[in-house]
Short mmCIF file of C-alpha atoms in Angstrom, two decimals:
data_model
loop_
_atom_site.label_atom_id
_atom_site.label_comp_id
_atom_site.label_asym_id
_atom_site.label_seq_id
_atom_site.Cartn_x
_atom_site.Cartn_y
_atom_site.Cartn_z
CA MET J 1 -6.97 6.03 14.41
CA LYS J 2 -7.34 7.92 11.19
CA LYS J 3 -5.30 8.41 8.02
CA GLN J 4 -4.15 11.63 9.59
CA PHE J 5 -4.01 10.55 13.24
CA LEU J 6 -6.66 11.83 15.61
CA SER J 7 -6.15 15.19 17.22
CA LEU J 8 -4.83 15.20 20.75
CA SER J 9 -8.14 16.57 21.96
CA LEU J 10 -9.97 13.59 20.50
CA ILE J 11 -7.38 11.19 21.82
CA ALA J 12 -7.85 12.75 25.24
CA ALA J 13 -11.56 12.15 24.97
CA LEU J 14 -10.85 8.44 24.75
CA THR J 15 -7.31 8.34 26.05
CA PHE J 16 -5.20 5.34 25.19
CA GLY J 17 -3.75 5.39 28.66
CA ALA J 18 -3.45 2.57 31.12
CA VAL J 19 -6.62 0.56 31.34
CA GLY J 20 -9.07 2.29 33.65
CA SER J 21 -12.74 2.51 34.40
CA THR J 22 -15.71 4.72 33.84
CA THR J 23 -16.07 7.51 36.35
CA SER J 24 -19.83 7.38 36.54
CA ALA J 25 -22.30 4.61 36.04
CA LEU J 26 -25.96 3.89 35.60
CA ALA J 27 -28.06 4.43 38.65
CA THR J 28 -29.27 1.21 40.19
CA PRO J 29 -33.00 0.75 39.60
CA ASN J 30 -35.18 0.85 42.70
CA SER J 31 -36.92 -2.36 41.70
CA SER J 32 -36.24 -5.42 39.63
CA PRO J 33 -35.91 -4.67 35.88
CA VAL J 34 -39.04 -5.14 33.84
CA HIS J 35 -38.49 -6.62 30.40
CA HIS J 36 -40.69 -5.60 27.49
CA GLU J 37 -39.50 -7.65 24.53
CA THR J 38 -41.62 -7.05 21.48
CA SER J 39 -42.60 -9.73 19.01
CA THR J 40 -40.07 -8.34 16.52
CA ASP J 41 -37.36 -8.41 19.22
CA LYS J 42 -38.11 -12.09 19.72
CA GLN J 43 -37.72 -12.70 15.98
CA ILE J 44 -34.13 -11.47 16.23
CA VAL J 45 -33.21 -12.99 19.59
CA LYS J 46 -34.39 -16.49 18.73
CA ARG J 47 -32.36 -16.48 15.49
CA ILE J 48 -29.03 -15.52 17.08
CA ASP J 49 -26.69 -18.49 17.44
CA VAL J 50 -23.84 -17.47 19.75
CA ASP J 51 -21.97 -20.68 18.95
CA LYS J 52 -21.67 -19.54 15.34
CA ILE J 53 -20.22 -16.24 16.53
CA TYR J 54 -17.76 -18.05 18.78
CA LYS J 55 -16.66 -20.46 16.05
CA ASN J 56 -15.99 -17.59 13.65
CA ILE J 57 -13.90 -15.83 16.30
CA GLU J 58 -12.03 -19.08 16.88
CA TYR J 59 -11.20 -19.37 13.18
CA LEU J 60 -10.20 -15.74 12.73
CA SER J 61 -8.01 -15.63 15.84
CA GLN J 62 -5.75 -18.54 14.90
CA THR J 63 -3.10 -16.01 13.89
CA PRO J 64 -2.61 -12.23 13.87
CA ARG J 65 -4.31 -10.52 10.91
CA VAL J 66 -2.05 -7.55 10.28
CA ALA J 67 -3.31 -5.39 7.42
CA GLY J 68 -1.55 -6.04 4.14
CA THR J 69 -0.39 -9.55 5.07
CA ASP J 70 -1.34 -12.97 3.79
CA SER J 71 -3.05 -13.72 7.09
CA GLU J 72 -5.33 -10.72 6.67
CA TYR J 73 -6.21 -11.80 3.13
CA LYS J 74 -6.99 -15.31 4.40
CA ALA J 75 -9.38 -13.75 6.93
CA VAL J 76 -10.93 -11.56 4.22
CA LYS J 77 -11.62 -14.60 2.02
CA PHE J 78 -13.18 -16.41 4.99
CA ILE J 79 -15.47 -13.45 5.78
CA LYS J 80 -16.51 -13.18 2.14
CA LYS J 81 -17.29 -16.90 2.05
CA GLN J 82 -19.38 -16.62 5.21
CA PHE J 83 -21.45 -13.77 3.78
CA GLU J 84 -21.99 -15.75 0.61
CA SER J 85 -23.08 -18.81 2.57
CA TYR J 86 -25.89 -16.67 4.00
CA GLY J 87 -27.05 -15.75 0.51
CA TYR J 88 -25.31 -12.42 0.03
CA LYS J 89 -23.23 -11.18 -2.86
CA ALA J 90 -20.10 -10.08 -1.03
CA ASP J 91 -17.60 -7.65 -2.53
CA LEU J 92 -13.94 -7.13 -1.71
CA GLU J 93 -12.96 -3.48 -1.94
CA GLU J 94 -9.20 -3.11 -2.29
CA PHE J 95 -7.19 -0.10 -1.16
CA SER J 96 -3.50 0.71 -0.78
CA PHE J 97 -1.74 2.21 2.21
CA LEU J 98 1.73 2.85 3.56
CA SER J 99 2.74 0.11 5.96
CA TYR J 100 5.61 -0.24 8.39
CA THR J 101 7.64 -3.43 8.73
CA ASP J 102 9.17 -3.84 12.19
CA PRO J 103 12.95 -4.07 12.43
CA ASN J 104 14.55 -7.47 12.91
CA LEU J 105 17.28 -6.04 15.13
CA VAL J 106 17.13 -3.41 17.88
CA GLU J 107 20.21 -2.99 20.08
CA LEU J 108 21.20 -0.45 22.72
CA HIS J 109 24.50 -0.47 24.61
CA ILE J 110 25.57 2.11 27.19
CA ASP J 111 29.28 2.57 27.97
CA GLY J 112 29.76 3.71 31.55
CA PHE J 113 26.64 1.96 32.82
CA ASP J 114 26.64 -1.38 34.60
CA GLY J 115 23.87 -3.74 33.66
CA GLU J 116 21.95 -4.69 30.54
CA ILE J 117 19.17 -2.49 29.19
CA GLN J 118 16.32 -3.95 27.15
CA SER J 119 15.19 -1.66 24.36
CA ASN J 120 12.25 -1.60 21.99
CA HIS J 121 11.53 0.32 18.80
CA LEU J 122 8.84 2.84 17.99
CA THR J 123 6.65 1.99 15.02
CA TYR J 124 7.90 4.05 12.05
CA SER J 125 11.29 4.54 13.67
CA VAL J 126 14.05 4.44 11.05
CA ASN J 127 17.13 2.28 10.71
CA GLY J 128 20.46 3.46 12.01
CA ASP J 129 23.83 2.44 13.46
CA LEU J 130 25.26 5.21 15.59
CA SER J 131 26.87 6.13 18.85
CA GLY J 132 27.29 9.31 20.77
CA GLU J 133 27.30 11.00 24.13
CA MET J 134 24.00 10.73 25.98
CA VAL J 135 22.40 13.89 27.33
CA TYR J 136 19.15 14.35 29.21
CA ALA J 137 16.55 16.55 27.53
CA GLY J 138 13.55 16.35 29.84
CA LEU J 139 10.24 15.89 28.03
CA GLY J 140 11.77 16.70 24.66
CA THR J 141 10.44 20.22 24.22
CA LYS J 142 12.33 22.47 21.83
CA GLU J 143 13.51 24.60 24.74
CA GLU J 144 14.78 21.63 26.74
CA LEU J 145 16.58 20.15 23.74
CA GLU J 146 18.23 23.45 22.88
CA LYS J 147 19.35 23.93 26.49
CA ALA J 148 20.73 20.36 26.65
CA GLY J 149 22.86 20.87 23.54
CA VAL J 150 21.94 17.65 21.76
CA THR J 151 23.65 18.28 18.41
CA GLY J 152 25.45 15.09 17.38
CA LYS J 153 24.41 13.41 20.63
CA ILE J 154 21.77 10.94 21.74
CA ALA J 155 18.94 12.53 23.66
CA LEU J 156 17.45 10.78 26.70
CA ILE J 157 13.83 11.92 26.88
CA GLN J 158 11.03 11.07 29.28
CA ARG J 159 7.54 10.11 28.12
CA GLY J 160 4.78 12.65 28.69
CA SER J 161 3.13 15.89 27.49
CA LEU J 162 4.14 15.59 23.82
CA THR J 163 3.55 12.77 21.38
CA PHE J 164 6.44 10.50 20.54
CA ALA J 165 6.59 12.02 17.07
CA GLU J 166 6.85 15.55 18.43
CA LYS J 167 9.69 14.56 20.73
CA VAL J 168 11.65 12.81 17.98
CA LEU J 169 11.10 15.62 15.45
CA ASN J 170 12.12 18.23 18.02
CA ALA J 171 15.31 16.28 18.71
CA ALA J 172 16.04 15.92 14.99
CA GLU J 173 15.51 19.64 14.47
CA GLU J 174 18.10 20.37 17.16
CA GLY J 175 20.59 18.04 15.44
CA ALA J 176 20.41 15.00 17.71
CA ALA J 177 21.73 11.75 16.25
CA GLY J 178 19.19 9.54 18.02
CA VAL J 179 16.62 9.38 20.81
CA ILE J 180 16.11 7.11 23.81
CA LEU J 181 12.63 7.45 25.32
CA PHE J 182 11.96 6.12 28.79
CA ASN J 183 8.57 5.35 30.27
CA ASN J 184 6.82 7.39 32.96
CA ALA J 185 5.02 4.29 34.25
CA ASP J 186 6.10 0.77 35.12
CA GLY J 187 6.43 -1.77 32.32
CA GLU J 188 7.67 -1.77 28.76
CA LEU J 189 7.06 1.21 26.54
CA ASN J 190 5.54 0.37 23.16
CA GLY J 191 4.51 3.16 20.84
CA THR J 192 4.22 4.61 17.39
CA LEU J 193 5.38 7.75 15.66
CA GLY J 194 2.05 7.78 13.86
CA GLY J 195 3.31 7.56 10.30
CA ALA J 196 6.32 7.76 8.04
CA ASN J 197 8.42 10.93 8.03
CA ASP J 198 11.77 11.52 6.32
CA ARG J 199 12.84 13.73 9.22
CA TYR J 200 12.74 10.99 11.86
CA ILE J 201 15.97 9.86 13.50
CA PRO J 202 16.60 6.41 15.04
CA SER J 203 14.61 6.08 18.25
CA VAL J 204 14.22 3.38 20.88
CA THR J 205 12.27 3.01 24.11
CA ILE J 206 13.27 1.68 27.53
CA THR J 207 11.55 1.16 30.87
CA LYS J 208 11.05 3.79 33.56
CA LYS J 209 13.43 1.90 35.85
CA ASP J 210 16.27 1.89 33.30
CA GLY J 211 15.63 5.48 32.28
CA GLU J 212 15.75 6.72 35.86
CA ALA J 213 18.94 4.73 36.47
CA LEU J 214 20.59 6.39 33.46
CA LEU J 215 19.36 9.81 34.57
CA GLU J 216 20.80 9.23 38.05
CA LYS J 217 24.21 8.53 36.49
CA LEU J 218 24.02 11.64 34.31
CA ASN J 219 23.00 13.82 37.26
CA ALA J 220 25.99 12.44 39.18
CA GLY J 221 28.27 13.69 36.42
CA VAL J 222 29.01 10.31 34.85
CA LYS J 223 29.63 10.53 31.10
CA LEU J 224 27.61 7.94 29.23
CA THR J 225 28.06 6.92 25.61
CA ALA J 226 25.19 5.17 23.87
CA SER J 227 25.45 2.88 20.87
CA LEU J 228 22.15 2.37 19.06
CA LYS J 229 21.42 0.02 16.17
CA ILE J 230 18.14 -0.57 14.30
CA GLU J 231 18.06 -2.85 11.26
CA GLY J 232 15.31 -4.16 8.99
CA ALA J 233 12.72 -1.42 9.46
CA TYR J 234 10.84 -0.65 6.25
CA THR J 235 7.99 1.57 5.17
CA GLY J 236 6.27 0.72 1.89
CA GLU J 237 2.91 0.41 0.13
CA LYS J 238 0.66 -2.54 0.92
CA THR J 239 -2.87 -3.63 0.04
CA SER J 240 -5.78 -4.22 2.39
CA TYR J 241 -9.49 -4.90 1.85
CA ASN J 242 -12.96 -4.06 3.05
CA VAL J 243 -15.59 -6.79 2.79
CA VAL J 244 -19.10 -5.54 1.97
CA ALA J 245 -22.43 -7.40 1.94
CA THR J 246 -25.71 -5.59 1.29
CA LYS J 247 -29.29 -6.49 2.18
CA LYS J 248 -31.49 -4.41 -0.08
CA ALA J 249 -34.78 -3.11 1.29
CA THR J 250 -37.47 -5.72 0.81
CA LYS J 251 -40.08 -3.02 0.36
CA PRO J 252 -38.74 0.54 0.20
CA ILE J 253 -41.05 2.92 2.01
CA LYS J 254 -43.16 5.29 -0.12
CA ALA J 255 -41.47 4.18 -3.35
CA LYS J 256 -38.37 6.27 -2.62
CA LYS J 257 -34.78 5.21 -2.26
CA SER J 258 -34.46 3.52 1.09
CA ASP J 259 -32.46 4.67 4.06
CA ILE J 260 -29.20 2.82 4.75
CA VAL J 261 -28.10 1.37 8.07
CA TYR J 262 -24.58 0.00 8.63
CA ILE J 263 -23.35 -2.72 10.96
CA THR J 264 -19.55 -2.74 10.95
CA GLY J 265 -16.40 -4.11 12.58
CA HIS J 266 -12.73 -4.39 11.62
CA HIS J 267 -11.08 -7.69 10.73
CA ASP J 268 -7.41 -6.73 11.09
CA SER J 269 -5.34 -7.02 14.27
CA VAL J 270 -2.03 -5.69 15.50
CA ALA J 271 1.21 -7.60 15.07
CA GLY J 272 1.70 -10.38 17.58
CA ALA J 273 -1.92 -10.38 18.75
CA PRO J 274 -4.44 -13.04 17.64
CA GLY J 275 -7.09 -10.37 18.05
CA ALA J 276 -9.90 -12.59 19.32
CA ASN J 277 -11.60 -9.66 20.99
CA ASP J 278 -9.94 -6.92 18.91
CA ASP J 279 -11.72 -7.33 16.65
CA ALA J 280 -12.64 -10.85 15.57
CA SER J 281 -15.47 -10.42 18.06
CA GLY J 282 -16.98 -7.40 16.29
CA THR J 283 -16.43 -8.98 12.89
CA SER J 284 -18.12 -12.21 13.96
CA VAL J 285 -21.14 -10.47 15.50
CA THR J 286 -21.46 -8.49 12.25
CA LEU J 287 -21.44 -11.77 10.32
CA GLU J 288 -24.05 -13.32 12.60
CA LEU J 289 -26.38 -10.32 12.35
CA ALA J 290 -26.06 -10.50 8.57
CA ARG J 291 -27.22 -14.11 8.77
CA VAL J 292 -30.03 -13.33 11.21
CA LEU J 293 -31.42 -10.39 9.21
CA LYS J 294 -31.02 -11.86 5.73
CA ASN J 295 -34.56 -13.15 5.22
CA LEU J 296 -36.49 -10.72 7.40
CA PRO J 297 -38.64 -8.11 5.60
CA THR J 298 -37.15 -4.60 5.80
CA GLY J 299 -37.99 -1.19 4.47
CA THR J 300 -34.38 -0.10 4.96
CA GLU J 301 -31.18 -1.18 3.23
CA ILE J 302 -28.70 -2.76 5.62
CA ARG J 303 -24.99 -2.93 4.79
CA PHE J 304 -22.59 -5.18 6.64
CA VAL J 305 -18.93 -4.19 6.34
CA THR J 306 -15.72 -5.46 7.88
CA PHE J 307 -12.88 -3.00 7.47
CA GLY J 308 -9.17 -3.53 6.94
CA ALA J 309 -6.31 -1.44 8.34
CA GLU J 310 -8.27 -0.06 11.28
CA GLU J 311 -5.20 -0.57 13.41
CA ASN J 312 -3.20 1.55 10.94
CA GLY J 313 -5.42 4.57 11.42
CA LEU J 314 -9.03 3.73 10.46
CA LEU J 315 -7.82 3.50 6.88
CA GLY J 316 -10.39 0.98 5.66
CA SER J 317 -13.41 2.87 6.94
CA GLN J 318 -11.99 6.20 5.82
CA ASN J 319 -11.44 4.83 2.33
CA TYR J 320 -14.94 3.35 2.27
CA VAL J 321 -16.76 6.48 3.46
CA GLU J 322 -14.73 8.75 1.19
CA ASN J 323 -15.94 6.71 -1.79
CA LEU J 324 -19.63 6.87 -0.90
CA SER J 325 -21.70 9.08 -3.20
CA ASP J 326 -23.43 12.18 -1.85
CA ASP J 327 -26.72 10.33 -2.25
CA GLU J 328 -25.48 7.36 -0.22
CA ILE J 329 -24.24 9.60 2.57
CA LYS J 330 -27.53 11.49 2.58
CA ARG J 331 -29.49 8.22 2.82
CA THR J 332 -27.29 6.69 5.53
CA ILE J 333 -28.99 7.20 8.88
CA ALA J 334 -26.97 5.01 11.25
CA ASN J 335 -23.67 3.21 11.77
CA PHE J 336 -23.53 0.56 14.50
CA ASN J 337 -19.80 -0.13 14.91
CA LEU J 338 -18.72 -3.17 16.91
CA ASP J 339 -15.18 -3.23 18.31
CA MET J 340 -13.96 -5.44 21.17
CA VAL J 341 -17.35 -6.78 22.20
CA GLY J 342 -16.57 -10.19 23.66
CA SER J 343 -13.88 -10.24 26.33
CA LYS J 344 -14.88 -11.85 29.62
CA ASP J 345 -12.21 -9.75 31.31
CA ALA J 346 -13.49 -6.38 30.11
CA GLY J 347 -16.07 -4.22 31.89
CA ASP J 348 -19.63 -3.38 31.00
CA LEU J 349 -21.04 -2.48 27.60
CA VAL J 350 -21.01 1.22 26.71
CA ILE J 351 -22.06 3.11 23.59
CA LEU J 352 -19.60 5.82 22.53
CA THR J 353 -20.17 8.61 20.04
CA ASN J 354 -17.53 10.85 18.55
CA ASP J 355 -18.98 13.97 20.19
CA GLY J 356 -20.39 12.30 23.30
CA GLU J 357 -23.96 13.23 22.38
CA LEU J 358 -27.01 11.08 21.78
CA ASN J 359 -27.94 10.28 18.19
CA LEU J 360 -30.19 7.85 16.34
CA VAL J 361 -27.85 4.92 17.03
CA THR J 362 -27.67 5.51 20.77
CA GLU J 363 -31.43 6.10 20.98
CA LEU J 364 -32.25 2.90 19.11
CA ALA J 365 -29.77 0.86 21.14
CA GLN J 366 -30.79 2.33 24.47
CA ALA J 367 -34.42 1.60 23.65
CA SER J 368 -33.62 -1.99 22.70
CA SER J 369 -31.41 -2.60 25.74
CA THR J 370 -34.16 -1.22 27.96
CA ARG J 371 -36.66 -3.64 26.42
CA LEU J 372 -34.28 -6.58 26.67
CA ASN J 373 -32.46 -5.91 29.93
CA GLY J 374 -34.69 -3.53 31.81
CA GLU J 375 -32.29 -0.60 31.63
CA PRO J 376 -30.55 1.38 28.89
CA THR J 377 -26.90 0.87 28.02
CA PRO J 378 -24.95 3.97 29.14
CA TYR J 379 -23.34 6.22 26.57
CA GLY J 380 -20.30 8.49 26.48
CA GLN J 381 -17.67 10.04 24.26
CA GLY J 382 -15.04 8.05 22.42
CA GLY J 383 -13.18 7.90 19.14
CA ARG J 384 -10.43 5.63 17.85
CA SER J 385 -12.64 3.19 15.97
CA ASP J 386 -14.36 3.08 12.60
CA HIS J 387 -17.48 4.97 13.72
CA VAL J 388 -15.31 8.10 13.59
CA SER J 389 -15.10 7.90 9.78
CA PHE J 390 -18.90 7.87 9.55
CA ALA J 391 -19.38 10.58 12.16
CA GLU J 392 -16.99 12.91 10.36
CA ALA J 393 -19.15 12.54 7.24
CA GLY J 394 -22.16 13.71 9.25
CA ILE J 395 -23.65 10.24 9.73
CA PRO J 396 -25.10 9.24 13.13
CA ALA J 397 -22.63 6.64 14.40
CA ALA J 398 -21.64 4.94 17.62
CA LEU J 399 -19.13 2.44 18.93
CA PHE J 400 -20.25 -0.58 20.96
CA ILE J 401 -17.46 -1.67 23.31
CA HIS J 402 -16.86 -2.82 26.88
CA SER J 403 -15.16 -0.54 29.40
CA PRO J 404 -12.70 -0.84 30.98
CA SER J 405 -10.92 -2.87 28.34
CA GLU J 406 -9.28 -6.19 29.13
CA PRO J 407 -5.66 -6.26 30.39
CA TRP J 408 -4.50 -8.15 27.27
CA TYR J 409 -5.66 -5.59 24.75
CA HIS J 410 -3.10 -5.59 21.88
CA THR J 411 -1.12 -8.50 23.31
CA PRO J 412 -0.55 -12.17 22.40
CA ASP J 413 -3.05 -13.04 25.16
CA ASP J 414 -6.03 -11.63 23.22
CA SER J 415 -7.06 -15.20 22.46
CA ILE J 416 -10.23 -17.25 22.09
CA ASP J 417 -10.15 -18.53 25.70
CA LYS J 418 -10.81 -14.96 26.89
CA ILE J 419 -14.10 -14.67 24.98
CA SER J 420 -17.45 -14.58 26.77
CA LYS J 421 -20.43 -16.05 24.94
CA GLU J 422 -22.73 -14.16 27.29
CA LYS J 423 -21.28 -10.81 26.23
CA LEU J 424 -21.44 -11.76 22.56
CA GLN J 425 -25.08 -12.75 22.95
CA ASP J 426 -25.91 -9.51 24.78
CA VAL J 427 -24.32 -7.26 22.15
CA ALA J 428 -25.83 -9.23 19.26
CA GLU J 429 -29.29 -8.96 20.82
CA ILE J 430 -29.06 -5.24 21.57
CA VAL J 431 -27.66 -4.26 18.17
CA GLY J 432 -29.74 -6.74 16.20
CA THR J 433 -33.04 -5.65 17.75
CA ALA J 434 -32.11 -1.96 17.51
CA VAL J 435 -31.30 -2.26 13.81
CA TYR J 436 -34.42 -4.26 13.03
CA ASP J 437 -36.57 -1.88 15.04
CA GLN J 438 -35.52 0.82 12.57
CA ALA J 439 -35.31 -1.33 9.45
CA LYS J 440 -38.57 -3.27 9.67
CA ILE J 441 -41.35 -2.35 7.25
CA GLU J 442 -43.58 -0.74 9.86
CA ALA J 443 -40.72 1.01 11.65
CA LYS J 444 -41.53 4.01 13.79
CA LYS J 445 -39.18 6.76 14.81
CA PRO J 446 -37.54 6.19 18.18
CA ASP J 447 -39.36 7.69 21.15
CA PRO J 448 -37.35 10.76 22.21
CA ASN J 449 -38.74 10.32 25.71
CA HIS J 450 -37.45 6.79 26.22
CA LYS J 451 -35.61 6.11 29.46
CA LYS J 452 -32.03 7.26 28.92
CA GLY J 453 -29.09 5.91 30.82
CA LYS J 454 -26.65 8.27 32.43
CA LYS J 455 -23.81 9.58 30.34
CA VAL J 456 -20.55 7.96 31.35
CA LYS J 457 -17.07 9.38 31.18
CA VAL J 458 -14.51 6.97 29.75
CA PRO J 459 -11.10 8.59 30.20
CA HIS J 460 -8.93 5.49 29.94
CA LEU J 461 -10.49 2.94 27.63
CA PHE J 462 -7.45 1.99 25.60
CA ASP J 463 -3.70 2.10 25.90
CA GLU J 464 -2.19 5.44 25.01
CA LYS J 465 1.08 3.73 24.13
CA GLU J 466 -0.12 3.95 20.52
CA PHE J 467 0.32 7.71 20.63
CA LYS J 468 2.37 9.01 23.55
#
């Protein structure tokens, strides 16, 4: 997510729909993989301590780390302390953002309908206490709402085609008092309106089953009156932090300012989720690689950053990149972004770029994974993580993540018992050796003819409930 949320085209490229799988995969080698670890690879691999990564995840995932909360700040102080224990000077970079506080009461009652309906709120939905006749307005297009005559009424709208925000704003524009959104798939419907807006009207969500039952009544000519109450919702300014540790070049090449390579992750989580995989895993691998690389000679500057408020729209990384000088942006040659890299229940590792094309990060990582594992990690197109902020500044960047994602993404079950040490080790080795291959004193440019894995299509990596 970004400060201004990602375009629908970009969201489609890495749709937050139901968890799915890649539609193409690496070809199976004809013979057993041949490993070609270099001596410098071995320097990295032997230093990685996966138990340290695991323990840091365990500490960070004791409680949700929602941006702007005390629990996030506790995590930030822990990360800073870890960097400092490795010999770094770690800085906290503070930034402010608008944050939404969930309501403490959401109620929906339907007169004329037998049975209880469970309702949920949309993030950024506003408070309200209202009642009115319910009318069906299809997918919530302007034409459907106008035809339904929703003025002063509560519009029943199905999920699909438009974003939640577009549906609610369309209903408000036509004079509706409130909105009830029902799912187009089984299960609860959780979602966000994407940001605060004074034009929003109270909105709740219900399941597909309940929505279809209400629609059946309406189609049969039954008059339904809905009473909707939302209390305690609040949008206000909060503070989050980025944590930054820098390893200066040991010996800058040719007496010029050194290139800069970033290894990044985000330390915040969503409400209600301990965030062991999302993204204590990426944060903890970032910490471990900072420890591993600290005393190795490099001709390149390496910056390790954990970002805040990623879950609020990539706000931490956006704020960080926006405050880089032109010189820093010019010198930055790579961003290795680690997000959700440890779940035992997720699929295989993939490398995703904002435009789906190869760049320095993918080439370095594919070369290192080929040396370590005998075949290159596949790449594809994907946004929705902090690499987007770097890519939009013209910096080669890529996301390291497993696809398909685990079933408990953004749920209370994203806990330490779901973490795989094997996956953590694999990602740490691939990224660590790739970074050091570029950063070491005698670094050579990547071989453009290295064995490239097939490009993979990742249409359903995350849950689109965040947007639609």
